[in-house]
Amino acid sequence: MRLRLLLLLALCQADPAALGRSLSLRGSWRIRSGNGSLELPGRVPGCVHSALLKRGLIQDPYYRFNDLHYRWISLDNWTYSKKFKIPFNISKWQKMNLIFEGVDTVAKVLLNSVPIGRTGNMFKRYEQSSFSWDWGPSFPTQGIWKDVRIEAYNICHLNYFMFSPVYDNHTQEWNLEIESSFDVVSSKPVSGQVIVAIPKLQTQQTYSIELQPGERTVELFVKINKNVTVETWWPHGHGNQTGYNMTILFKLDGGLSIKKSAKVYFRTVELIEEPIEGSQGLSFYFKINGLPIFLKGSNWIPADSFQDRVTSDLLWLLLQSAVDANMNTLRVWGGGIYEQEEFYRLCDELGIMVWQDFMFACALYPTDRDFLNSVRAEVAHQVRRLKCHPSIIVWGGNNENEAALMMNWYNITPRELHTYIKDYVVLYVKNIRKIVLAEDKTRPFVLSSPTNGAESIKEGWLSLNPYDNNFGDVHFYDYISDCWNWKVFPKARFVSEYGYQSWPSFSTLEKVSSQEDWSYNSKFSLHRQHHANGNNEMLHQIGFHFKFPESTDPLQTFKDTIYLTQVMQAQCVKTETEFYRRSRSEIVDGQGYTMGALYWQLNDIWQAPSWASLEYGGKWKMLHYFARHFFAPLLPVGFEDQDVFFIYGVSDLRSDCEVKLTVRVHTWSSLEPLCSSETERFVLKAGTAVLLYKESVPVFLKNCGNCTRQSCVVSFYLSTDSQLVSPANYHFLSSLSESVGLHKAHVTAIISQQGDTFAFDLETSAVAPFVWLDVGSIPGRFSDNGFLMTEKTRTVLFYPWKPTSKSELEQCFRVTSLMDVD
């Protein structure tokens, strides 16, 4: 595939109205296929697929098997063309630039049929493309996916300005480093002043500058008024996201005035890798503003194969959903894209920390001169573009390439390995790392993920075992072992990828499928699954603890199976995440001090089975509701070891709190607790995980009356005297497929409107595990879902994302619990 851009320029005589002019070329373009058989209007920013869809020439690319049917689009060559007039006299301007912020991907640019440039990297600004992964389709897109414009100027032009707040530990003062790049087209030096003002910090400084002709850089050092308290930016759950408005005014010769504004946030970040008493290896955790913080969250992939569909509203919905689930971190995975400015702005405002990979993933890359030049330009551009965002706390060189090389994913012969190691060091150490450290000294850089961090560096930049639990971060996947067995999980320092698949809800799948597709083993279901043996692996995990559907209605069986995959995924990730959270303060057999849990993955790129907790479009899966609980700031975690039941108290709070623990036992056959006990009030220290409760299971059950593992379930929570301060958690004493006394529950709901939200007053006839409330395609989320209902009544709120009504909700509402699956 090859994109061709043809611009036809007509001149318009007009006097300049300013010392700089800009003409946007966004909007309507013409698109033509390689042989000219198709010509149609298109939009910029956009891509060929979107243009064809808008004209009705193709269906929704996500519908059924269209990812196969529409491969011809990416195999063809396409020409984007536009005729435009320059609304000013170009002879009055010393320089004019044609700027492409992003072209996807390999293209030749012609102006009035004269070649003026080529592109070969979609992540660079010009004066690669995502193909299929196991969670998404293959749509190699082509087009102008970012802004395009013409800029004309005299004297000089501000190319970019960037800034970094820096804390001076010696003087205990904040400073601001500002770098501005100019293109000076005047034949004489250009003099002037720069005025930097941050009113709320009572800071204003004026600098004199002189710019010589050519490309010039101005570096300014701004001292923040030390008599004013600077409020720092904190991650979600740890403080406010305070920012300060800043203006920079360049007053230059010839009456040229350039004014820029930005929001400045102040925060420090450290990656701590140091020896741990009683353990081999090193720690691996982050301090923000000097405070150790447990990173809890997920991994971010592109929100759509077609980036022109990714609106500010969609980004807000997905990122707000992360915050609503008590997440504080997202890892922008290295096989997708560098996200748009709005993504990082929202992360700044919401307090979401970002682990930012560079876009290198699961592959061996060349190190020829042209490729390295392209990479250097890409990395420098992205660091300069993004370094002002406090949300970005670490740069990551690549995704899994250290592991791929050292674990020999590509069957490299021993005699060739040295060559590949050398190329790895050239690309990631001598180029990417070197550029990042030169451009940005305010945050750490890790070479890969997973990596052994400082140990990998010590071993020559690649470790013999990149999955060593005693160092760095790890990725862990195991679809065969029973996920309820916490002993299969690594007691690592930091876990940056882990997870299990599930299917999206039927209402999401229904939009891109037809009736013949609605079975678990249909051609559609098999085609939509891009992870080898993924559908069977889900059934394998379900089989450990649940009964399979046996309905005579094929459609109901499909819906029940979808439900069970979501139950399984939620319970698996819950068990694993709670293990990581309770491991933060302890060393067991030399391992522990886990300080990060980022499950794979947050969002979906299309409607298909995946590891995501948010479906395509933003609907919450059961996993996301569970995440709201297992990432809660205060959480009791229950587990068993050798017939002993333990409960840990986990706190992410910044201050100690006084609470008590309540433990209850229900029989499956009764809504009344069989027994209940509570501890004395105790102090749960900030930022710790500590043992609160320990009891032999046989003794525990004996003391609770006629209770067996199969007939009872345990629940527990933290509270003050009268108020819950943690989610109610639970522990299953046996597989639910072996439960005794668990009846089919009849759950009803009365819906009422309360302002902008709706209340669902639920009533159940029996104890109901995994109660799932669904309103089909009505966009919104519940306050809780997928829960264990051990009380007769419960009220759950629904927060709509678009206007809806009580009658519409009543018409679409369905409730499912585990015993409905038969």
GROMACS .gro file of C-alpha atoms in nm, residues 73-273:
model
  201
   73ILE     CA    1  -0.849  -0.134   0.078
   74SER     CA    2  -0.510  -0.163   0.245
   75LEU     CA    3  -0.363  -0.346  -0.054
   76ASP     CA    4  -0.450  -0.063  -0.294
   77ASN     CA    5  -0.268   0.268  -0.340
   78TRP     CA    6  -0.468   0.581  -0.264
   79THR     CA    7  -0.428   0.946  -0.356
   80TYR     CA    8  -0.550   1.232  -0.141
   81SER     CA    9  -0.584   1.556  -0.334
   82LYS     CA   10  -0.704   1.907  -0.259
   83LYS     CA   11  -0.729   2.228  -0.458
   84PHE     CA   12  -0.696   2.539  -0.248
   85LYS     CA   13  -0.620   2.906  -0.270
   86ILE     CA   14  -0.371   3.089  -0.055
   87PRO     CA   15  -0.571   3.387   0.075
   88PHE     CA   16  -0.262   3.606   0.094
   89ASN     CA   17   0.020   3.712  -0.132
   90ILE     CA   18   0.299   3.460  -0.087
   91SER     CA   19   0.556   3.703  -0.224
   92LYS     CA   20   0.513   3.908   0.093
   93TRP     CA   21   0.634   3.621   0.309
   94GLN     CA   22   0.993   3.518   0.357
   95LYS     CA   23   0.905   3.153   0.428
   96MET     CA   24   0.612   2.917   0.384
   97ASN     CA   25   0.585   2.568   0.531
   98LEU     CA   26   0.347   2.286   0.445
   99ILE     CA   27   0.302   2.095   0.772
  100PHE     CA   28   0.165   1.745   0.815
  101GLU     CA   29   0.120   1.654   1.182
  102GLY     CA   30   0.058   1.288   1.096
  103VAL     CA   31   0.046   1.085   0.776
  104ASP     CA   32  -0.041   0.715   0.779
  105THR     CA   33   0.212   0.597   0.669
  106VAL     CA   34   0.423   0.561   0.351
  107ALA     CA   35   0.342   0.850   0.119
  108LYS     CA   36   0.476   1.080  -0.149
  109VAL     CA   37   0.375   1.446  -0.134
  110LEU     CA   38   0.330   1.648  -0.453
  111LEU     CA   39   0.249   2.018  -0.480
  112ASN     CA   40   0.125   2.124  -0.827
  113SER     CA   41   0.246   1.782  -0.949
  114VAL     CA   42   0.599   1.850  -0.820
  115PRO     CA   43   0.732   1.599  -0.561
  116ILE     CA   44   0.825   1.789  -0.246
  117GLY     CA   45   0.859   1.516   0.017
  118ARG     CA   46   0.807   1.162   0.142
  119THR     CA   47   0.679   1.014   0.466
  120GLY     CA   48   0.752   0.680   0.627
  121ASN     CA   49   0.668   0.713   0.997
  122MET     CA   50   0.318   0.790   1.126
  123PHE     CA   51   0.456   0.899   1.463
  124LYS     CA   52   0.661   1.190   1.326
  125ARG     CA   53   0.555   1.538   1.231
  126TYR     CA   54   0.655   1.617   0.868
  127GLU     CA   55   0.756   1.996   0.732
  128GLN     CA   56   0.369   0.307   1.116
  129SER     CA   57   0.067   0.151   1.118
  130SER     CA   58  -0.111  -0.094   1.363
  131PHE     CA   59  -0.203  -0.427   1.215
  132SER     CA   60  -0.377  -0.715   1.393
  133TRP     CA   61  -0.293  -0.821   1.750
  134ASP     CA   62  -0.466  -1.091   1.953
  135TRP     CA   63  -0.716  -0.836   2.082
  136GLY     CA   64  -0.798  -0.658   1.757
  137PRO     CA   65  -0.859  -0.671   1.383
  138SER     CA   66  -0.623  -0.605   1.095
  139PHE     CA   67  -0.710  -0.273   0.931
  140PRO     CA   68  -0.388  -0.120   0.793
  141THR     CA   69  -0.525   0.230   0.747
  142GLN     CA   70  -0.408   0.498   0.505
  143GLY     CA   71  -0.474   0.866   0.520
  144ILE     CA   72  -0.393   1.201   0.675
  145TRP     CA   73  -0.479   1.114   1.033
  146LYS     CA   74  -0.377   1.444   1.193
  147ASP     CA   75  -0.385   1.812   1.108
  148VAL     CA   76  -0.240   1.958   0.787
  149ARG     CA   77  -0.185   2.327   0.723
  150ILE     CA   78   0.026   2.593   0.552
  151GLU     CA   79   0.215   2.848   0.760
  152ALA     CA   80   0.368   3.165   0.625
  153TYR     CA   81   0.585   3.405   0.821
  154ASN     CA   82   0.839   3.684   0.814
  155ILE     CA   83   1.127   3.762   1.049
  156CYS     CA   84   1.098   3.445   1.257
  157HIS     CA   85   0.859   3.171   1.356
  158LEU     CA   86   0.814   2.985   1.686
  159ASN     CA   87   0.838   2.616   1.596
  160TYR     CA   88   0.762   2.488   1.943
  161PHE     CA   89   0.808   2.561   2.307
  162MET     CA   90   0.827   2.307   2.587
  163PHE     CA   91   0.886   2.325   2.958
  164SER     CA   92   0.974   2.111   3.259
  165PRO     CA   93   0.923   2.198   3.626
  166VAL     CA   94   1.234   2.093   3.820
  167TYR     CA   95   1.267   2.069   4.197
  168ASP     CA   96   1.602   2.170   4.345
  169ASN     CA   97   1.658   1.939   4.642
  170HIS     CA   98   1.947   2.153   4.768
  171THR     CA   99   1.758   2.483   4.786
  172GLN     CA  100   1.416   2.316   4.820
  173GLU     CA  101   1.279   2.541   4.548
  174TRP     CA  102   1.089   2.490   4.224
  175ASN     CA  103   1.227   2.611   3.895
  176LEU     CA  104   1.094   2.599   3.542
  177GLU     CA  105   1.310   2.510   3.243
  178ILE     CA  106   1.165   2.643   2.916
  179GLU     CA  107   1.298   2.567   2.570
  180SER     CA  108   1.176   2.749   2.259
  181SER     CA  109   1.273   2.670   1.901
  182PHE     CA  110   1.268   2.942   1.634
  183ASP     CA  111   1.313   2.953   1.260
  184VAL     CA  112   1.474   3.293   1.198
  185VAL     CA  113   1.427   3.388   0.831
  186SER     CA  114   1.548   3.744   0.872
  187SER     CA  115   1.892   3.809   0.726
  188LYS     CA  116   1.980   4.004   1.039
  189PRO     CA  117   1.975   3.904   1.408
  190VAL     CA  118   1.638   3.945   1.577
  191SER     CA  119   1.635   4.094   1.927
  192GLY     CA  120   1.362   4.124   2.182
  193GLN     CA  121   1.223   4.026   2.518
  194VAL     CA  122   1.054   3.722   2.666
  195ILE     CA  123   0.809   3.771   2.952
  196VAL     CA  124   0.711   3.462   3.152
  197ALA     CA  125   0.423   3.502   3.396
  198ILE     CA  126   0.254   3.263   3.640
  199PRO     CA  127   0.018   3.499   3.827
  200LYS     CA  128  -0.102   3.262   4.102
  201LEU     CA  129   0.257   3.191   4.198
  202GLN     CA  130   0.340   3.564   4.194
  203THR     CA  131   0.611   3.487   3.942
  204GLN     CA  132   0.701   3.708   3.647
  205GLN     CA  133   1.039   3.730   3.482
  206THR     CA  134   1.167   3.916   3.175
  207TYR     CA  135   1.457   3.804   2.959
  208SER     CA  136   1.643   3.970   2.674
  209ILE     CA  137   1.720   3.750   2.374
  210GLU     CA  138   1.897   3.783   2.041
  211LEU     CA  139   1.826   3.529   1.767
  212GLN     CA  140   2.079   3.474   1.491
  213PRO     CA  141   1.948   3.376   1.145
  214GLY     CA  142   1.862   3.007   1.100
  215GLU     CA  143   1.721   2.744   1.336
  216ARG     CA  144   1.775   2.873   1.687
  217THR     CA  145   1.689   2.750   2.037
  218VAL     CA  146   1.629   2.968   2.341
  219GLU     CA  147   1.659   2.817   2.688
  220LEU     CA  148   1.514   3.001   2.985
  221PHE     CA  149   1.543   2.922   3.354
  222VAL     CA  150   1.254   3.058   3.561
  223LYS     CA  151   1.281   3.071   3.939
  224ILE     CA  152   0.944   3.024   4.106
  225ASN     CA  153   0.876   3.274   4.384
  226LYS     CA  154   0.996   3.093   4.695
  227ASN     CA  155   0.764   3.296   4.919
  228VAL     CA  156   0.458   3.132   4.763
  229THR     CA  157   0.354   2.776   4.845
  230VAL     CA  158   0.351   2.560   4.534
  231GLU     CA  159   0.074   2.302   4.542
  232THR     CA  160   0.187   1.981   4.377
  233TRP     CA  161   0.006   1.751   4.133
  234TRP     CA  162  -0.101   1.422   4.287
  235PRO     CA  163  -0.229   1.098   4.137
  236HIS     CA  164  -0.596   1.014   4.180
  237GLY     CA  165  -0.670   0.912   4.538
  238HIS     CA  166  -0.366   1.084   4.685
  239GLY     CA  167  -0.442   1.454   4.651
  240ASN     CA  168  -0.543   1.732   4.413
  241GLN     CA  169  -0.435   1.781   4.053
  242THR     CA  170  -0.343   2.146   4.098
  243GLY     CA  171  -0.212   2.329   3.792
  244TYR     CA  172  -0.112   2.691   3.726
  245ASN     CA  173  -0.184   2.906   3.420
  246MET     CA  174   0.132   3.038   3.255
  247THR     CA  175   0.178   3.284   2.970
  248ILE     CA  176   0.491   3.338   2.762
  249LEU     CA  177   0.511   3.655   2.555
  250PHE     CA  178   0.784   3.703   2.293
  251LYS     CA  179   0.816   4.071   2.194
  252LEU     CA  180   1.059   4.084   1.902
  253ASP     CA  181   1.196   4.333   1.646
  254GLY     CA  182   0.965   4.453   1.374
  255GLY     CA  183   0.661   4.458   1.601
  256LEU     CA  184   0.643   4.080   1.608
  257SER     CA  185   0.455   3.955   1.914
  258ILE     CA  186   0.403   3.585   1.989
  259LYS     CA  187   0.199   3.482   2.292
  260LYS     CA  188   0.156   3.129   2.419
  261SER     CA  189  -0.027   2.994   2.720
  262ALA     CA  190  -0.006   2.662   2.902
  263LYS     CA  191  -0.092   2.494   3.230
  264VAL     CA  192   0.203   2.406   3.450
  265TYR     CA  193   0.191   2.125   3.705
  266PHE     CA  194   0.457   2.064   3.967
  267ARG     CA  195   0.545   1.714   4.084
  268THR     CA  196   0.848   1.492   4.127
  269VAL     CA  197   0.880   1.126   4.033
  270GLU     CA  198   1.143   0.873   4.135
  271LEU     CA  199   1.183   0.506   4.046
  272ILE     CA  200   1.330   0.338   4.354
  273GLU     CA  201   1.550   0.035   4.293
   0.00000   0.00000   0.00000
